[in-house]
Amino acid sequence: MFLSNRPFVALALVIFTLSAPLNAANAQTAVSVDVTPDQLRIMAANSIVNGNPTQGYEMAQALLARDPNDVEALIIRARAARDLGKLTEALSTARKAWFGAQNASERFGASMVMAQTLSTNGAKTRAQLWLRRAAQNAPSEEFKQVAVRDFRYVQRTNPWSTELSFSASPSSNINNGSTRTTTRLFDLPFEFQLSGTARALSGVQYNAGIATRYRLSESERAQNDLLLRLDHRTYTMSSEAKTLAPNAKGSDFAFSSAALSYIRRGFTGAGSDLPYQIEITGGRTWYAQQPFMQYARASVTQNYIFRAGSFVFAGLAREKQQSLSARQDADNWGLSAGLRLGLTNKDQLTLSANAKKSNSIDAALDYEQLTLGARYAFARPIAGVSIDMGLSISRKNHETSRFTRSGRQDKTISADVTGVFNQIEYFGFSPSLTLSASQTDSNIGLYESRQFGVRVGIQSSF
């Protein structure tokens, strides 16, 4: 590949994948004719592209002797130094190029070379941050896809992976309270007035979380990861909610959790059509800033891929919960099964069934539950928005209840739709909007609830 057009000199050095092996050939070519700086830049870039970083480095040095702030020459020298294994020099040169860049092409070239050098040096996470900068400053969609391609390669080879999540969502029921104002209790023939905190309180829910994964080992057949997850959810109450419950505040319903998981993914048998996942998790939760409970959970899921993009799955889970509060201990079993279909139009349909059995001396924690769900994801954006929607129906049965001799039976219907606004993007992140609604009907009015929510968040577009 030979370059002849100067505007693309700084970009040509970064169009190759980060996975390509480095070539530090030392062939020398003597230049016996006078050349202009533009011609020398092209010759230097061609030297590196065609496997002669030593010559490209020397030509870049000549250009920088003429003008120490020549951004294209800095990019060329940084790439040549990286190919020659001079990583410290490559990083400092790329950084100088970034701060001296005057246009999108120069910023793209500088950030790409910085990312390539960091990746070569083992700093994969920092390389991903610079690749997001490159995508943000790409002078065209073609060059943006180069940055996205390299980002995915670095992400795939990085033993560390971290995801941050933030969202805010107005909610009609932040405390999972009852929609009723009165209810019958203890099989008595009259209604009890519900307290303010037992009724549905409206407000705004705020979520923040971090999940960081470290890959312990990887082979062609399996991956072994450690995953740490931290989440916090808190609320502010609306003026109406404050009137209903004047002594309550949003933080009274705050919930936090911390969990550490070991996850193994691999294949059952010799083929690749039977992927499985084993997960062992230990965690702790807090409610209203006070310790709530700790738990240990183990689960296994087996998939069968019967065609590209389509598979069936089945899983088994066991969880033991130990109370750290007035709540009682609980012991849970869970079964799950489902089907994901990749449709001819590339849309995805997922059908699932989940059964849960919870055992506890507390009647509220002793129940059987069955949940049926369906999700549909559109492959093609609609008016620039990627759409994903879901519907679930759940039945929960408590044989006993402290409020009635006939036990407790709940039926819950939930629906949600999420839109990701792909056309709005900043450093590879796009805003998302989720609309959700759920309704629980119960033979005990205290547990009847209705909730509507609107959640605004952000998510990575690549």
Coordinates of C-alpha atoms in Angstrom, one line a residue:
M1 CA 0.0 0.0 0.0
F2 CA 1.4 3.4 -1.0
L3 CA 0.1 6.8 0.0
S4 CA 0.0 9.7 -2.3
N5 CA -2.6 12.1 -0.8
R6 CA -1.3 14.1 2.2
P7 CA -4.6 14.5 4.1
F8 CA -4.6 10.8 4.8
V9 CA -1.0 10.4 5.9
A10 CA -1.8 10.7 9.6
L11 CA -4.7 8.3 9.2
A12 CA -3.1 5.6 7.1
L13 CA -0.9 4.4 10.0
V14 CA -3.9 3.4 12.1
I15 CA -6.2 1.5 9.7
F16 CA -4.7 -1.8 10.6
T17 CA -6.1 -4.0 13.4
L18 CA -4.4 -3.9 16.7
S19 CA -4.1 -7.7 16.5
A20 CA -1.7 -7.5 13.5
P21 CA 1.8 -8.5 14.5
L22 CA 4.5 -5.8 14.7
N23 CA 7.1 -5.8 12.0
A24 CA 10.4 -4.1 12.9
A25 CA 12.3 -4.7 9.7
N26 CA 15.3 -2.5 9.4
A27 CA 15.7 -2.1 5.6
Q28 CA 17.2 1.2 4.7
T29 CA 16.4 3.3 1.6
A30 CA 18.5 6.3 0.7
V31 CA 16.9 9.4 -0.4
S32 CA 19.0 11.1 -3.0
V33 CA 16.7 13.8 -4.2
D34 CA 15.3 16.9 -2.6
V35 CA 11.7 16.4 -1.3
T36 CA 9.2 18.8 0.2
P37 CA 7.9 18.2 3.8
D38 CA 4.6 16.9 2.4
Q39 CA 6.4 14.4 0.2
L40 CA 8.6 13.3 3.1
R41 CA 5.5 12.7 5.3
I42 CA 4.1 10.5 2.6
M43 CA 7.4 8.6 2.2
A44 CA 7.7 8.2 6.0
A45 CA 4.1 6.8 6.3
N46 CA 4.7 4.5 3.4
S47 CA 7.8 3.2 5.0
I48 CA 5.9 2.2 8.2
V49 CA 2.9 0.8 6.3
N50 CA 5.2 -1.4 4.2
G51 CA 7.1 -2.8 7.2
N52 CA 10.1 -0.4 7.6
P53 CA 9.5 1.5 10.8
T54 CA 13.2 2.4 11.2
Q55 CA 13.2 4.3 8.0
G56 CA 9.9 5.9 8.9
Y57 CA 11.2 6.9 12.3
E58 CA 14.3 8.6 10.8
M59 CA 12.2 10.5 8.2
A60 CA 9.8 11.7 11.0
Q61 CA 12.9 12.8 13.0
A62 CA 14.0 14.9 10.0
L63 CA 10.5 16.5 9.8
L64 CA 10.5 17.3 13.5
A65 CA 14.0 18.8 13.3
R66 CA 12.4 21.3 10.9
D67 CA 9.2 21.8 13.0
P68 CA 9.0 20.2 16.5
N69 CA 5.2 20.7 16.5
D70 CA 4.5 19.0 13.2
V71 CA 1.5 16.9 14.4
E72 CA 1.6 14.5 11.4
A73 CA 5.3 13.9 11.9
L74 CA 4.6 13.3 15.6
I75 CA 2.0 10.7 14.8
I76 CA 4.3 9.0 12.3
R77 CA 7.2 8.9 14.9
A78 CA 4.9 7.6 17.6
R79 CA 3.7 4.7 15.4
A80 CA 7.3 4.0 14.3
A81 CA 8.5 4.0 17.9
R82 CA 5.7 1.7 18.8
D83 CA 6.6 -0.8 16.0
L84 CA 10.2 -0.6 17.1
G85 CA 9.3 -1.4 20.7
K86 CA 10.1 2.1 22.0
L87 CA 6.9 2.3 23.9
T88 CA 7.7 5.1 26.4
E89 CA 8.8 7.3 23.6
A90 CA 5.7 6.3 21.5
L91 CA 3.4 7.3 24.4
S92 CA 5.0 10.7 25.0
T93 CA 5.1 11.5 21.3
A94 CA 1.4 10.4 20.8
R95 CA 0.4 12.6 23.8
K96 CA 2.2 15.6 22.3
A97 CA 0.5 15.0 19.0
W98 CA -2.9 14.8 20.7
F99 CA -2.5 18.1 22.5
G100 CA -1.1 19.8 19.4
A101 CA -3.9 18.4 17.0
Q102 CA -5.8 21.1 15.2
N103 CA -8.5 19.1 13.4
A104 CA -10.5 15.8 13.7
S105 CA -8.1 13.9 11.4
E106 CA -5.1 14.8 13.6
R107 CA -7.0 14.0 16.8
F108 CA -8.2 10.7 15.4
G109 CA -4.6 9.7 14.3
A110 CA -3.1 10.7 17.6
S111 CA -5.7 8.9 19.8
M112 CA -5.5 5.8 17.6
V113 CA -1.7 5.6 17.9
M114 CA -1.9 6.2 21.6
A115 CA -4.4 3.4 21.9
Q116 CA -2.3 1.0 19.9
T117 CA 0.8 1.7 22.0
L118 CA -1.1 1.3 25.3
S119 CA -2.6 -2.0 24.1
T120 CA 0.9 -3.2 23.1
N121 CA 2.1 -2.1 26.5
G122 CA -0.6 -4.2 28.2
A123 CA -2.7 -1.2 29.4
K124 CA -5.9 -2.5 27.7
T125 CA -8.4 -0.5 29.7
R126 CA -6.7 2.9 29.0
A127 CA -6.4 1.8 25.4
Q128 CA -10.2 1.4 25.3
L129 CA -10.7 5.0 26.6
W130 CA -8.5 6.3 23.8
L131 CA -10.3 4.3 21.2
R132 CA -13.5 6.0 22.4
R133 CA -11.8 9.3 21.8
A134 CA -10.8 8.1 18.4
A135 CA -14.4 7.2 17.5
Q136 CA -15.6 10.6 18.8
N137 CA -13.1 12.4 16.6
A138 CA -13.3 10.2 13.5
P139 CA -13.3 12.3 10.3
S140 CA -15.7 9.9 8.6
E141 CA -17.9 6.9 9.3
E142 CA -15.3 4.6 7.7
F143 CA -12.7 5.7 10.2
K144 CA -15.1 5.5 13.1
Q145 CA -15.7 1.8 12.2
V146 CA -11.9 1.3 12.4
A147 CA -11.9 2.6 15.9
V148 CA -14.9 0.5 16.9
R149 CA -13.3 -2.6 15.4
D150 CA -10.1 -2.0 17.4
F151 CA -12.1 -1.3 20.5
R152 CA -13.9 -4.6 20.3
Y153 CA -10.6 -6.4 19.7
V154 CA -9.0 -4.8 22.8
Q155 CA -12.1 -5.4 24.8
R156 CA -12.0 -9.1 23.9
T157 CA -8.4 -9.5 24.8
N158 CA -8.5 -7.3 28.0
P159 CA -8.6 -9.4 31.2
W160 CA -10.3 -6.5 32.9
S161 CA -13.7 -5.2 31.9
T162 CA -15.7 -2.6 33.8
E163 CA -19.2 -1.3 33.3
L164 CA -20.7 1.7 35.0
S165 CA -24.5 2.3 35.1
F166 CA -26.5 5.4 36.0
S167 CA -30.2 6.1 35.7
A168 CA -33.0 8.2 37.1
S169 CA -36.6 7.2 36.8
P170 CA -39.8 8.9 38.1
S171 CA -41.9 6.2 39.7
S172 CA -45.5 6.0 41.0
N173 CA -44.5 3.5 43.7
I174 CA -41.0 3.8 45.1
N175 CA -41.8 1.7 48.2
N176 CA -43.8 -1.1 46.6
G177 CA -46.7 0.0 48.7
S178 CA -50.4 -0.8 48.3
T179 CA -52.7 1.0 45.9
R180 CA -55.5 0.6 48.5
T181 CA -56.2 3.0 51.3
T182 CA -57.9 0.3 53.4
T183 CA -57.8 -3.5 53.6
R184 CA -59.3 -6.4 55.4
L185 CA -57.0 -8.3 57.7
F186 CA -57.2 -11.3 60.0
D187 CA -60.5 -12.3 58.4
L188 CA -62.3 -9.6 60.3
P189 CA -65.5 -8.1 58.7
F190 CA -64.2 -4.5 58.6
E191 CA -61.5 -2.5 56.9
F192 CA -58.2 -1.3 58.4
Q193 CA -56.8 2.0 57.4
L194 CA -53.3 1.7 55.9
S195 CA -50.5 3.8 57.2
G196 CA -48.7 6.3 54.8
T197 CA -45.6 4.1 54.4
A198 CA -47.8 1.0 53.6
R199 CA -49.4 2.9 50.7
A200 CA -47.8 3.5 47.3
L201 CA -45.6 6.6 47.5
S202 CA -44.5 8.4 44.3
G203 CA -41.1 9.9 43.7
V204 CA -37.9 9.6 41.7
Q205 CA -35.6 6.5 41.8
Y206 CA -31.8 6.9 41.3
N207 CA -29.6 4.0 40.4
A208 CA -25.8 3.8 40.3
G209 CA -23.7 0.6 39.8
I210 CA -20.4 -0.7 38.8
A211 CA -19.5 -4.2 37.6
T212 CA -15.9 -5.2 37.1
R213 CA -14.7 -8.5 35.7
Y214 CA -11.3 -10.1 35.8
R215 CA -10.6 -13.0 33.5
L216 CA -8.6 -15.6 35.5
S217 CA -7.9 -17.9 32.5
E218 CA -9.1 -18.5 29.0
S219 CA -8.7 -21.4 26.5
E220 CA -10.4 -22.4 23.3
R221 CA -13.0 -24.4 25.4
A222 CA -13.6 -22.3 28.5
Q223 CA -13.4 -18.9 30.3
N224 CA -13.0 -18.4 34.0
D225 CA -13.9 -15.0 35.5
L226 CA -14.3 -13.2 38.8
L227 CA -17.0 -10.5 38.8
L228 CA -17.5 -7.8 41.4
R229 CA -20.8 -6.0 41.4
L230 CA -21.8 -3.0 43.5
D231 CA -25.2 -1.3 43.2
H232 CA -27.1 1.4 45.1
R233 CA -30.7 2.5 44.7
T234 CA -32.2 5.5 46.5
Y235 CA -35.1 7.8 46.1
T236 CA -36.6 11.3 46.6
M237 CA -40.2 11.6 47.5
S238 CA -42.8 13.7 45.7
S239 CA -44.7 16.4 47.6
E240 CA -47.8 14.1 47.5
A241 CA -45.8 11.3 49.1
K242 CA -44.5 13.6 51.8
T243 CA -48.1 14.5 52.6
L244 CA -49.1 10.8 52.9
A245 CA -46.0 9.9 54.9
P246 CA -44.6 13.1 56.6
N247 CA -42.1 11.2 58.8
A248 CA -40.6 9.2 55.9
K249 CA -37.8 10.2 53.6
G250 CA -36.5 8.6 50.3
S251 CA -33.4 7.1 51.9
D252 CA -35.7 5.0 54.2
F253 CA -36.3 2.8 51.1
A254 CA -32.7 2.8 49.8
F255 CA -31.2 -0.5 48.9
S256 CA -27.6 -1.4 48.3
S257 CA -25.9 -4.7 47.3
A258 CA -22.4 -6.1 46.9
A259 CA -21.7 -9.4 45.3
L260 CA -18.6 -11.4 44.2
S261 CA -19.1 -14.2 41.6
Y262 CA -17.0 -16.9 40.1
I263 CA -18.2 -17.6 36.5
R264 CA -17.2 -20.4 34.2
R265 CA -18.3 -20.5 30.6
G266 CA -17.5 -23.4 28.4
F267 CA -18.8 -26.2 26.1
T268 CA -20.3 -29.5 27.0
G269 CA -18.8 -32.3 24.8
A270 CA -16.4 -31.8 21.9
G271 CA -18.6 -29.5 19.8
S272 CA -19.5 -25.8 20.1
D273 CA -23.3 -26.3 20.1
L274 CA -23.7 -26.9 23.9
P275 CA -22.4 -23.9 25.8
Y276 CA -22.8 -23.8 29.5
Q277 CA -22.4 -21.4 32.4
I278 CA -21.7 -22.1 36.1
E279 CA -21.9 -19.3 38.6
I280 CA -21.1 -19.2 42.3
T281 CA -22.0 -16.0 44.1
G282 CA -21.7 -14.6 47.6
G283 CA -23.3 -11.3 48.4
R284 CA -24.6 -8.9 51.0
T285 CA -27.4 -6.3 51.0
W286 CA -28.4 -3.2 53.0
Y287 CA -31.8 -1.6 53.4
A288 CA -32.1 1.9 54.6
Q289 CA -28.3 1.9 55.1
Q290 CA -28.7 -1.0 57.6
P291 CA -27.4 -4.6 57.1
F292 CA -30.3 -6.6 55.6
M293 CA -29.1 -10.1 54.6
Q294 CA -26.3 -12.0 53.2
Y295 CA -26.6 -14.9 50.7
A296 CA -24.8 -17.6 48.8
R297 CA -26.0 -18.8 45.4
A298 CA -25.0 -21.4 42.9
S299 CA -26.4 -21.8 39.4
V300 CA -25.8 -23.8 36.2
T301 CA -27.3 -23.1 32.8
Q302 CA -27.0 -25.3 29.7
N303 CA -27.7 -24.1 26.2
Y304 CA -28.2 -25.9 23.0
I305 CA -27.6 -24.0 19.8
F306 CA -29.7 -25.5 17.1
R307 CA -29.0 -22.9 14.4
A308 CA -27.1 -19.7 14.2
G309 CA -28.6 -17.1 16.5
S310 CA -31.1 -19.5 18.0
F311 CA -30.9 -21.7 21.1
V312 CA -32.8 -23.3 23.9
F313 CA -31.7 -23.1 27.5
A314 CA -32.4 -24.7 30.9
G315 CA -31.0 -23.8 34.3
L316 CA -31.0 -24.7 38.0
A317 CA -30.2 -22.4 40.9
R318 CA -30.0 -22.7 44.7
E319 CA -29.7 -19.8 47.1
K320 CA -29.4 -19.6 50.9
Q321 CA -30.2 -16.3 52.6
Q322 CA -29.1 -15.5 56.1
S323 CA -30.8 -12.5 57.8
L324 CA -28.9 -9.6 59.2
S325 CA -32.0 -7.8 60.4
A326 CA -35.5 -8.6 61.7
R327 CA -36.1 -10.5 58.5
Q328 CA -36.0 -14.4 58.7
D329 CA -33.7 -16.7 56.8
A330 CA -34.8 -18.3 53.5
D331 CA -33.7 -21.2 51.3
N332 CA -34.6 -21.0 47.6
W333 CA -34.6 -23.3 44.6
G334 CA -35.1 -22.1 41.1
L335 CA -35.7 -23.7 37.7
S336 CA -35.6 -21.9 34.4
A337 CA -36.1 -22.9 30.7
G338 CA -36.5 -21.0 27.5
L339 CA -36.0 -20.4 23.8
R340 CA -34.4 -17.7 21.8
L341 CA -35.2 -17.5 18.2
G342 CA -33.2 -15.5 15.6
L343 CA -35.8 -14.6 13.0
T344 CA -35.3 -14.2 9.3
N345 CA -35.4 -10.4 9.6
K346 CA -32.7 -10.6 12.2
D347 CA -35.1 -9.7 15.0
Q348 CA -34.9 -11.8 18.2
L349 CA -37.7 -13.4 20.2
T350 CA -37.1 -14.9 23.6
L351 CA -39.6 -17.0 25.6
S352 CA -38.9 -18.1 29.1
A353 CA -40.4 -19.9 32.1
N354 CA -39.1 -19.6 35.7
A355 CA -40.2 -21.6 38.7
K356 CA -39.1 -20.7 42.3
K357 CA -39.6 -22.4 45.6
S358 CA -38.7 -20.4 48.7
N359 CA -38.7 -22.0 52.2
S360 CA -38.8 -20.0 55.4
I361 CA -40.4 -19.9 58.8
D362 CA -41.7 -16.4 57.8
A363 CA -44.9 -16.8 55.8
A364 CA -44.0 -13.8 53.7
L365 CA -40.8 -15.7 52.5
D366 CA -42.4 -19.1 52.1
Y367 CA -44.0 -19.4 48.7
E368 CA -44.0 -21.0 45.2
Q369 CA -43.8 -18.8 42.2
L370 CA -44.1 -19.3 38.4
T371 CA -43.2 -16.6 35.9
L372 CA -43.7 -16.7 32.1
G373 CA -41.9 -14.1 30.0
A374 CA -41.5 -12.9 26.4
R375 CA -39.1 -10.4 24.9
Y376 CA -38.8 -9.0 21.4
A377 CA -35.8 -7.1 20.1
F378 CA -35.9 -5.3 16.7
A379 CA -32.7 -5.7 14.7
R380 CA -33.3 -2.5 12.7
P381 CA -33.7 0.9 14.5
I382 CA -37.1 2.5 14.1
A383 CA -36.6 6.2 13.4
G384 CA -33.0 5.9 14.7
V385 CA -34.1 4.2 17.9
S386 CA -33.3 0.6 18.8
I387 CA -36.3 -1.0 20.4
D388 CA -36.5 -3.9 22.9
M389 CA -39.7 -4.8 24.7
G390 CA -40.9 -7.4 27.2
L391 CA -43.9 -8.8 28.9
S392 CA -44.2 -11.2 31.9
I393 CA -46.9 -12.8 34.0
S394 CA -46.2 -14.2 37.5
R395 CA -48.3 -16.1 40.0
K396 CA -47.1 -16.5 43.6
N397 CA -48.8 -18.7 46.2
H398 CA -48.2 -18.5 50.0
E399 CA -49.9 -21.4 51.7
T400 CA -50.1 -19.5 54.9
S401 CA -50.3 -15.8 55.8
R402 CA -50.3 -13.9 59.1
F403 CA -53.2 -11.8 57.7
T404 CA -55.7 -14.5 56.7
R405 CA -56.4 -18.2 57.1
S406 CA -56.7 -18.8 53.3
G407 CA -53.1 -17.9 52.6
R408 CA -52.0 -15.4 50.0
Q409 CA -52.2 -15.4 46.2
D410 CA -50.6 -12.8 44.1
K411 CA -50.8 -12.3 40.3
T412 CA -48.4 -9.8 38.7
I413 CA -48.3 -8.5 35.1
S414 CA -45.3 -6.5 34.0
A415 CA -44.4 -4.8 30.7
D416 CA -41.5 -2.6 29.6
V417 CA -40.1 -1.1 26.4
T418 CA -36.6 0.3 26.0
G419 CA -35.4 2.6 23.3
V420 CA -31.7 3.4 22.7
F421 CA -31.2 6.6 20.7
N422 CA -28.3 5.6 18.5
Q423 CA -28.2 8.8 16.5
I424 CA -27.2 10.7 19.7
E425 CA -23.8 9.5 20.7
Y426 CA -20.9 10.9 22.7
F427 CA -17.7 9.0 23.1
G428 CA -19.5 5.8 22.2
F429 CA -22.4 6.2 24.6
S430 CA -26.0 6.8 23.7
P431 CA -29.0 7.8 25.9
S432 CA -31.7 5.2 26.6
L433 CA -35.3 5.5 27.7
T434 CA -37.3 2.7 29.4
L435 CA -41.0 2.8 30.1
S436 CA -42.3 0.2 32.5
A437 CA -45.6 -0.7 34.2
S438 CA -46.6 -3.5 36.5
Q439 CA -49.7 -4.4 38.5
T440 CA -50.1 -6.9 41.3
D441 CA -53.5 -8.2 42.3
S442 CA -53.8 -10.1 45.6
N443 CA -56.4 -11.6 47.8
I444 CA -55.0 -9.4 50.5
G445 CA -55.4 -5.7 49.8
L446 CA -52.2 -4.8 51.5
Y447 CA -50.2 -6.5 48.7
E448 CA -52.1 -5.0 45.8
S449 CA -49.9 -2.6 44.0
R450 CA -49.5 -0.7 40.7
Q451 CA -46.3 1.0 39.4
F452 CA -45.4 3.1 36.4
G453 CA -41.9 4.2 35.7
V454 CA -39.8 6.1 33.2
R455 CA -36.1 5.4 33.4
V456 CA -33.4 7.6 31.6
G457 CA -30.0 6.1 31.3
I458 CA -26.9 5.7 29.1
Q459 CA -25.4 2.7 27.5
S460 CA -22.4 1.9 25.3
S461 CA -23.2 1.8 21.6
F462 CA -20.2 -0.5 21.0

